Short mmCIF file of C-alpha atoms in Angstrom, two decimals:
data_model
loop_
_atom_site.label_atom_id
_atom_site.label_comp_id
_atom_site.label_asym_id
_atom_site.label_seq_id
_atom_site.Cartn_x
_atom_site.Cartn_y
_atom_site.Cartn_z
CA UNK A 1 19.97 -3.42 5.60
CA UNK A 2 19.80 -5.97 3.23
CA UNK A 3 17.98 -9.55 2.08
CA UNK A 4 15.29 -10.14 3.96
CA UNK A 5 15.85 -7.43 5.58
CA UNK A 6 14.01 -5.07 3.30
CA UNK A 7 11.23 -7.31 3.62
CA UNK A 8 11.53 -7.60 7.49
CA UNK A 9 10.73 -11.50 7.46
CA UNK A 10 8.43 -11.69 4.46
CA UNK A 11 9.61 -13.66 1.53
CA UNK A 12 10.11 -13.35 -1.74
CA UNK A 13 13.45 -13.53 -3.66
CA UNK A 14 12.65 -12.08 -6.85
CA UNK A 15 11.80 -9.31 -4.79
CA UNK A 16 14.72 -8.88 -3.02
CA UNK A 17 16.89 -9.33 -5.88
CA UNK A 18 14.41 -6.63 -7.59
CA UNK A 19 14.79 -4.05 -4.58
CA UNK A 20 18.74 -4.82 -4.48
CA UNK A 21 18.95 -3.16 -7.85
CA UNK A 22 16.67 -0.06 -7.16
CA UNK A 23 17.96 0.94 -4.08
CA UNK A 24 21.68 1.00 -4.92
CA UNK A 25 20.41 2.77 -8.42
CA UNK A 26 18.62 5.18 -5.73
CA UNK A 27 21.60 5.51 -3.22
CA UNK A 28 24.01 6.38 -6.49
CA UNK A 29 21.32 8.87 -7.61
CA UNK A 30 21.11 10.74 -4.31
CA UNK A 31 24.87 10.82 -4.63
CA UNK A 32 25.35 12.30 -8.08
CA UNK A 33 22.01 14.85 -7.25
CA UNK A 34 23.61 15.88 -4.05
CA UNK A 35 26.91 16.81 -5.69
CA UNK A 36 25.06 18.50 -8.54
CA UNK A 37 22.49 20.68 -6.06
CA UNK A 38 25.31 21.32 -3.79
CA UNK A 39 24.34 19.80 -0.49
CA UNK A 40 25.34 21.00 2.25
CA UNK A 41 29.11 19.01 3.49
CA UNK A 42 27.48 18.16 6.81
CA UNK A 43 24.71 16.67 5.40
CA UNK A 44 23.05 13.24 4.42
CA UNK A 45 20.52 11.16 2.67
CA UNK A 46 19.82 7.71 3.79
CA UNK A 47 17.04 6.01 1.77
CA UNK A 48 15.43 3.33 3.55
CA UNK A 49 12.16 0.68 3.93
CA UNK A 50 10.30 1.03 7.23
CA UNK A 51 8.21 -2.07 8.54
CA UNK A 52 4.73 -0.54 8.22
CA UNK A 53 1.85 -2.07 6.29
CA UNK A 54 0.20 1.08 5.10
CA UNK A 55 1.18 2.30 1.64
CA UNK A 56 3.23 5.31 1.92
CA UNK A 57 6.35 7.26 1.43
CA UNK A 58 7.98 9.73 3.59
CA UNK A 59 10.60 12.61 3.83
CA UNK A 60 11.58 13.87 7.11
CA UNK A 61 14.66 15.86 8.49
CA UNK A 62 17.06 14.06 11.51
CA UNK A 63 18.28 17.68 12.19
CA UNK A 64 20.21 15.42 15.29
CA UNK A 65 22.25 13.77 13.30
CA UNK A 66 22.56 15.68 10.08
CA UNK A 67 20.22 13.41 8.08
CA UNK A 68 17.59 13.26 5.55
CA UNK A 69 15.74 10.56 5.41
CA UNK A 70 13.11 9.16 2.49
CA UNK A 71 11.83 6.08 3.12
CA UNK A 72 9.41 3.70 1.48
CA UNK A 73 6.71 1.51 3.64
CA UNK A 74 6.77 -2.32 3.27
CA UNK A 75 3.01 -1.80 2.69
CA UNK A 76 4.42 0.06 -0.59
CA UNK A 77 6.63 -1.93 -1.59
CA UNK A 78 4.63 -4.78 -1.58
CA UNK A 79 1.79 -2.92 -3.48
CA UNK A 80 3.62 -1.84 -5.77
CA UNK A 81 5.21 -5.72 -6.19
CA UNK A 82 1.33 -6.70 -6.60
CA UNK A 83 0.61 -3.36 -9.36
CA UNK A 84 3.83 -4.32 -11.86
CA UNK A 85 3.03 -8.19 -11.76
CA UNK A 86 -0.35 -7.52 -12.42
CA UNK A 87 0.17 -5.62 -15.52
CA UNK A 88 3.17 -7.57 -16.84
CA UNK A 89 0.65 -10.55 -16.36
CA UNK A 90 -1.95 -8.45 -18.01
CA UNK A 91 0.60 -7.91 -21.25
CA UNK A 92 1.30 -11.35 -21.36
CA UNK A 93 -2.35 -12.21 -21.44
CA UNK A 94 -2.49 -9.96 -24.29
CA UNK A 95 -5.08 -7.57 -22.21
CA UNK A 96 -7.70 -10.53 -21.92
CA UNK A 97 -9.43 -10.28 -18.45
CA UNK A 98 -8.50 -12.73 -15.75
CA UNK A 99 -8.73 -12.52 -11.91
CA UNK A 100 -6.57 -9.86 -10.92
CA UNK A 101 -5.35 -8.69 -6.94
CA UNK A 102 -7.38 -5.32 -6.33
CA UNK A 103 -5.63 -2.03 -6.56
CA UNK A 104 -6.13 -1.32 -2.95
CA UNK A 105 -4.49 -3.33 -0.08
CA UNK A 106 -6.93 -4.86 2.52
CA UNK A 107 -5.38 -5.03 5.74
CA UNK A 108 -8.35 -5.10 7.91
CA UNK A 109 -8.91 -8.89 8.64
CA UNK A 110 -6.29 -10.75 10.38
CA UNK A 111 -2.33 -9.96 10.84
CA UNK A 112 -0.93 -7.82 8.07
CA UNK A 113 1.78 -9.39 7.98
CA UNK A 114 -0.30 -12.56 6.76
CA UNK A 115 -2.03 -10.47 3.94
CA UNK A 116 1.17 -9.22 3.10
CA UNK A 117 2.79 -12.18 2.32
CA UNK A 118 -0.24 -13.79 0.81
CA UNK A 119 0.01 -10.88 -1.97
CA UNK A 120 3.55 -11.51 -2.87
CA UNK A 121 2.52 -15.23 -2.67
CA UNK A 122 -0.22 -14.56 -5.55
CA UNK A 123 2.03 -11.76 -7.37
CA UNK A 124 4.59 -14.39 -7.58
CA UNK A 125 2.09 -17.32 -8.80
CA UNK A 126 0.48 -14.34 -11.47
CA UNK A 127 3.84 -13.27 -12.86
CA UNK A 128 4.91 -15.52 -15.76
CA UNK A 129 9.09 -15.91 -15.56
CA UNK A 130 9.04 -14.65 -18.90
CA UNK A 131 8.00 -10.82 -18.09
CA UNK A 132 10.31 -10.71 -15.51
CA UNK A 133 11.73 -8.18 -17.43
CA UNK A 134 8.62 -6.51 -17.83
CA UNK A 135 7.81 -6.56 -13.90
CA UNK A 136 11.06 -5.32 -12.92
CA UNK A 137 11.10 -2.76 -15.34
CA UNK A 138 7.67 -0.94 -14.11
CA UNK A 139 8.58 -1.27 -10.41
CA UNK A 140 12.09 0.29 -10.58
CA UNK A 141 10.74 3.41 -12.98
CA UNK A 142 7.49 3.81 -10.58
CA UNK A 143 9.51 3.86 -7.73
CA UNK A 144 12.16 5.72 -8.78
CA UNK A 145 8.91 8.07 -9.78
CA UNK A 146 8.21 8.01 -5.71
CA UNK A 147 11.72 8.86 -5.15
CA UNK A 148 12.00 11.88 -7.35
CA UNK A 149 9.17 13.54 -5.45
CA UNK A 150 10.37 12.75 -1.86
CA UNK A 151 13.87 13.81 -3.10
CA UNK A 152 12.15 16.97 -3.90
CA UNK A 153 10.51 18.07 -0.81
CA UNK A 154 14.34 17.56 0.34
CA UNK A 155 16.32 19.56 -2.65
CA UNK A 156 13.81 21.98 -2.48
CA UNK A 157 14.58 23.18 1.47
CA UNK A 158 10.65 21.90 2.23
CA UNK A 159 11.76 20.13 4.98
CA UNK A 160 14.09 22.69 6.69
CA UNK A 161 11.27 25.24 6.01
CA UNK A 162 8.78 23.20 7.83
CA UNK A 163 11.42 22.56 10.71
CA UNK A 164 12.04 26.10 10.89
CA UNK A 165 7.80 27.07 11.14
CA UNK A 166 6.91 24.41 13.47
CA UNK A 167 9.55 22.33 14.45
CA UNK A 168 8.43 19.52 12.60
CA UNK A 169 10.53 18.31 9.01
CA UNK A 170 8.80 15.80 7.81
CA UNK A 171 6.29 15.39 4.93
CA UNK A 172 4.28 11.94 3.35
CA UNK A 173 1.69 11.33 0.86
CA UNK A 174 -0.49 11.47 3.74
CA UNK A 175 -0.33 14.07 6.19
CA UNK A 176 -3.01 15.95 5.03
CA UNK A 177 -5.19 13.33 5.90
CA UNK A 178 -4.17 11.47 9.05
CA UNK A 179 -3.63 14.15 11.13
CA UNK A 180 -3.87 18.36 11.74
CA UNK A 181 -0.35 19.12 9.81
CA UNK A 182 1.50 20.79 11.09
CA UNK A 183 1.97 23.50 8.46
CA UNK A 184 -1.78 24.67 7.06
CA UNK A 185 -3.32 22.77 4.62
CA UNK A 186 -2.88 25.12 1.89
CA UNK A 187 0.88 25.53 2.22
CA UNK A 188 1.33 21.78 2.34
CA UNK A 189 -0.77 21.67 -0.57
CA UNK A 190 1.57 23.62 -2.20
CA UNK A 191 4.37 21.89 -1.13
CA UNK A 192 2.90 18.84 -3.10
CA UNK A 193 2.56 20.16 -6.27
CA UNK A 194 6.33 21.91 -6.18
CA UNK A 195 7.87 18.46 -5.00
CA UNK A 196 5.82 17.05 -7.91
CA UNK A 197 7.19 19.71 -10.66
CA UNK A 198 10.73 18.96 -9.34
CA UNK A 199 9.83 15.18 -9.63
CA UNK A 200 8.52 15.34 -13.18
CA UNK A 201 11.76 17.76 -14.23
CA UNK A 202 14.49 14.83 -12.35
CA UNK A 203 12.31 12.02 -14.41
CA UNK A 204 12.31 13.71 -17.77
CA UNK A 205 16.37 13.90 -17.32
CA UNK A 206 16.26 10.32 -16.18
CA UNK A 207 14.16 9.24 -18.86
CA UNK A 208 16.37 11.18 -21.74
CA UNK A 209 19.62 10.26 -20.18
CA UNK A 210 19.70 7.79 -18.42
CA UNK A 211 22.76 6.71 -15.81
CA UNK A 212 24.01 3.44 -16.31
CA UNK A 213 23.26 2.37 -13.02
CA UNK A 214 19.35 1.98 -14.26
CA UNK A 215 20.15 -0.07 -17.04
CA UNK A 216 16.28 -0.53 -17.33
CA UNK A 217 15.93 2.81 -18.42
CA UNK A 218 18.26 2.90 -21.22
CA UNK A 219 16.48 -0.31 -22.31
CA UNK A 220 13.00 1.90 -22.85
CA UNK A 221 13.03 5.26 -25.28
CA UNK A 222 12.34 8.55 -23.75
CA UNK A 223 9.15 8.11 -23.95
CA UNK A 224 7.98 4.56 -22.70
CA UNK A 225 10.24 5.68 -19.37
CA UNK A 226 8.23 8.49 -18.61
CA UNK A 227 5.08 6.98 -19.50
CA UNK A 228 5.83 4.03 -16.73
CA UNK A 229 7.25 5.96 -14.54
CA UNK A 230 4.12 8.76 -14.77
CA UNK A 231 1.51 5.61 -14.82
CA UNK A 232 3.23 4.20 -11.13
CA UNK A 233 2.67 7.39 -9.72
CA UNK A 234 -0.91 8.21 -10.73
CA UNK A 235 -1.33 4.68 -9.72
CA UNK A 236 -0.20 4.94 -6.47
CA UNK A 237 -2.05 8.27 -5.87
CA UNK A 238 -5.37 6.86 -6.89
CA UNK A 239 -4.77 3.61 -5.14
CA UNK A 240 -4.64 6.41 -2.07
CA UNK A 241 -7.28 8.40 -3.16
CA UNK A 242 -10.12 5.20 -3.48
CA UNK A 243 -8.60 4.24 -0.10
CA UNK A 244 -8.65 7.09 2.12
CA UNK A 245 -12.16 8.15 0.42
CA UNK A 246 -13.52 4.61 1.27
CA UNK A 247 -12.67 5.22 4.36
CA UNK A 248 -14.22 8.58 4.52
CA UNK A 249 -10.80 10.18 5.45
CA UNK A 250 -10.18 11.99 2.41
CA UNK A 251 -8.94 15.88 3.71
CA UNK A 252 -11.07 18.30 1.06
CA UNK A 253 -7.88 19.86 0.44
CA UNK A 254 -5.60 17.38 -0.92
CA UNK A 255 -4.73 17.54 -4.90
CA UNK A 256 -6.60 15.57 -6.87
CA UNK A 257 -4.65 12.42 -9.08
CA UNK A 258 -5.91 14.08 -12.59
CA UNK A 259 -4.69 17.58 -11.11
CA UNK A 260 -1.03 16.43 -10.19
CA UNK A 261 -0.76 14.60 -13.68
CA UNK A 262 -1.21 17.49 -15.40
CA UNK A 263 1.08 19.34 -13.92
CA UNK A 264 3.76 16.69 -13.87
CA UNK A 265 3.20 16.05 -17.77
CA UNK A 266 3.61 20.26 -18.46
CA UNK A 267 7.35 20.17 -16.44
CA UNK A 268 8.06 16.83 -18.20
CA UNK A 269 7.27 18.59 -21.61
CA UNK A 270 10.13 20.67 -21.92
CA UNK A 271 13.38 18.62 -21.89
CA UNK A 272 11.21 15.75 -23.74
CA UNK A 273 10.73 17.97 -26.48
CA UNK A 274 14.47 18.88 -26.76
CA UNK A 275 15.39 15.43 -27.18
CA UNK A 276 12.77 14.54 -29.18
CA UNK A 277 12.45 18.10 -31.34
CA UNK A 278 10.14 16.48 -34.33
CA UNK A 279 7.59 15.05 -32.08
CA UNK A 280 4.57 16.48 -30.14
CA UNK A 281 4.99 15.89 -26.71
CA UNK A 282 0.99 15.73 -25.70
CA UNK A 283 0.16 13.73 -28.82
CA UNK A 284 2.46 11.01 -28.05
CA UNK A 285 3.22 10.95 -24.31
CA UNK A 286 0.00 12.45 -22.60
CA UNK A 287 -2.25 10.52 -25.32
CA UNK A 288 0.39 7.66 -24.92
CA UNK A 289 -0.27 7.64 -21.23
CA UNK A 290 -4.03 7.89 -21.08
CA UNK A 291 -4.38 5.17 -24.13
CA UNK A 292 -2.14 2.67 -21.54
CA UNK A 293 -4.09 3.33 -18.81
CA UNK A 294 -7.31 2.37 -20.83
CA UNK A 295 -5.65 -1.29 -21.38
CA UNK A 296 -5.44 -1.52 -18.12
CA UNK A 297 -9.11 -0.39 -16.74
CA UNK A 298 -10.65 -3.96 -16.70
CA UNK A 299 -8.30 -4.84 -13.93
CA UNK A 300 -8.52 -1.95 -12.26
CA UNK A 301 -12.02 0.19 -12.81
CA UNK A 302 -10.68 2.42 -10.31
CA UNK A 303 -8.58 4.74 -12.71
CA UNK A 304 -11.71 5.96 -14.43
CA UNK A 305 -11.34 8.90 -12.04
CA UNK A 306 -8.57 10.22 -14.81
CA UNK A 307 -11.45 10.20 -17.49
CA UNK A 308 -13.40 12.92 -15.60
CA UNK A 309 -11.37 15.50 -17.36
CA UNK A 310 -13.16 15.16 -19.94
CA UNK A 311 -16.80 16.03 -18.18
CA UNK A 312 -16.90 20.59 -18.45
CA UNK A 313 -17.53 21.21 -15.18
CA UNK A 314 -14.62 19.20 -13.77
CA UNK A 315 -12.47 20.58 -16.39
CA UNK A 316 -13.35 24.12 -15.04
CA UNK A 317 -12.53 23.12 -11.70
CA UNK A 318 -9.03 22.02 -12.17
CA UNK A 319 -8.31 25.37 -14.00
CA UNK A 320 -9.96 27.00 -10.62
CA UNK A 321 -7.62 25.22 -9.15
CA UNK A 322 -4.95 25.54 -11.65
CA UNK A 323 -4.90 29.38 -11.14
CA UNK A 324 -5.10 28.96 -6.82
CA UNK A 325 -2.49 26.56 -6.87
CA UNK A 326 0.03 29.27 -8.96
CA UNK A 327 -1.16 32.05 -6.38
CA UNK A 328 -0.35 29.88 -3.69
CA UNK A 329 2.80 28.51 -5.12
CA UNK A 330 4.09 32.19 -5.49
CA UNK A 331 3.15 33.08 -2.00
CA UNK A 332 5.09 30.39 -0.55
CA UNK A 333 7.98 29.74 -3.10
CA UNK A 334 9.91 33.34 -2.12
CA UNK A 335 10.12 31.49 1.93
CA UNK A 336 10.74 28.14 1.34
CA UNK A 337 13.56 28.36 -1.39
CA UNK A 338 15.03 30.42 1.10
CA UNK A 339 16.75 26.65 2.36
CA UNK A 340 16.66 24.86 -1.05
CA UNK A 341 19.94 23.31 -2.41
CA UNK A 342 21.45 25.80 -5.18
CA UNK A 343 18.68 28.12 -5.27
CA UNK A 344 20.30 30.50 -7.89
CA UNK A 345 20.14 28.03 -10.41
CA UNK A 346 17.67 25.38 -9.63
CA UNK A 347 15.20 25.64 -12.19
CA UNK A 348 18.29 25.10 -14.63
CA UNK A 349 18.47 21.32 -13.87
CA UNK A 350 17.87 19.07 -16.47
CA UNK A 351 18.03 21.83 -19.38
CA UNK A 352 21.95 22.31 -19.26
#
């Protein structure tokens, strides 16, 4: 696949050319992380856009032919198009307020396809050519941030678990939502949070060393890299969050945003610190983070969910949940590691 092809038909060449350069950064990624996880010979990882207008991202297991898949939806893609031009507009306009496309995609009137297009139409006409750089810079770290946790649920033998429990390998952002899973809702709870320490462990690496096949990242310092790639994610988990609770299809059980940050920002700490040994990690990239996101709120008032923490009572809550997620974790870890990549070592990566 390639052109248009990733865009199945819509157009938009800065896009393309954008997407060109991720997914070959991606492809050479899976590459080097197979070799270093030892993958099994017979196996394979094909990364790949599927032409569906929801925004989503998916691991699943081809145990047929051998394959792993992770693949991003168009709807993602092009969300994530509308999310970096917005805010490289927004830093151009020096943070002054100006109509904005909403964080959420509405696909309910007419032919997606249509609304699709007539984002990338407005990203395009929003983006000045002069923060190109800027643009392209937040959507390859934010989806390379998507990446590292579907890579994860992969790596960490979640998928071959789940085929060997139900017959199913598969996992999305979703499937606690859409449909009964078929793995309980607790375990694939857990399975969330583990693909998301693994994720915030592979970008801390990425972020301190980067390859030089994501020449963007060696452009940024340690800490501006994990800071975008950490706000795409949250981004794209409230986007999901206001969406699905809109539509009143929110499971009870799924993690919350200001949970998973957390815990993504305590397995980021570590290797951060060891490149960066005078600084304090939660001073400068947690308050970092949270002082970005503020720049950001008067295009999208949505993110004020990640303020909550502040308020006691939710604060008590996510230690509740804190201390059942670590219960569950340990429950389910002993299993499912059982088919992970270089389980003797794994927790090594990124501190060698």
């Amino acid at each position: 696949m390639s052109g248009t092809d990733w865009l199945f038909g819509l157009r938009c060449d800065r896009l393309v050319t954008a997407l060109q350069r991720v997914l070959v950064g991606t492809s050479l990624l899976s590459r080097e992380l197979g070799k270093s996880f030892e993958m099994p010979p017979d196996r394979e990882i094909i990364i790949k856009i599927t032409e569906t207008p929801e925004v989503n991202a998916h691991a699943r297991l081809d145990n047929a032919a051998s394959t792993y898949h992770i693949e991003f939806t168009l709807g993602l893609i092009v969300w994530l198009d509308s999310i970096a031009a917005s805010m490289a507009a927004h830093v151009a306009r020096d943070f002054n307020v100006s109509p904005s496309p909403p964080l959420t995609l509405d696909l309910t009137r007419g032919n997606w396809r249509d609304a699709l297009q007539q984002r990338l139409d407005v990203n395009s006409e929003l983006l000045p050519d002069y923060y190109y750089g800027a643009w392209e810079s937040f959507f390859q770290k934010a989806l390379l941030a998507i990446f590292a946790h579907e890579y994860a649920h992969i790596a960490r033998g979640h998928l071959d678990w789940s085929k060997s429990q139900s017959g199913s390998g598969q996992m999305n952002e979703r499937s606690l939502r859409k449909s009964k899973p078929v793995i309980s809702a607790t375990q694939t709870r857990a399975l969330e949070f583990d693909a998301d320490m693994f994720a915030a462990r592979l970008l801390a690496h990425l972020a301190t060393e980067p390859p030089d096949y994501f020449p963007r990242l060696k452009v940024g310092t340690s800490t501006e890299n994990l800071i975008e790639a950490l706000l795409g994610l949250i981004l794209f988990l409230v986007a999901i969050e206001i969406e699905e609770t809109a539509q009143e299809e929110r499971a009870p059980d799924y993690p919350q945003p200001l949970l998973r940050m957390i815990v993504m920002l305590t397995y980021m700490q570590p290797l951060w610190t060891l490149h960066n040994p005078d600084g304090d990690f939660w001073e400068i990239v947690f308050t970092g983070a949270l002082s970005v996101l503020k720049l950001f709120e008067t295009i999208y008032a949505e993110i004020d969910v990640l303020r909550t923490l502040l308020d006691i009572d939710v604060n008590s809550a996510v230690v509740r949940e804190l201390d059942d997620l670590s219960d569950d974790l340990q429950d389910l870890q002993h299993d499912v590691l059982k088919f992970a990549f270089e389980r003797e070592t794994y927790w090594n990566f990124g501190f060698d």
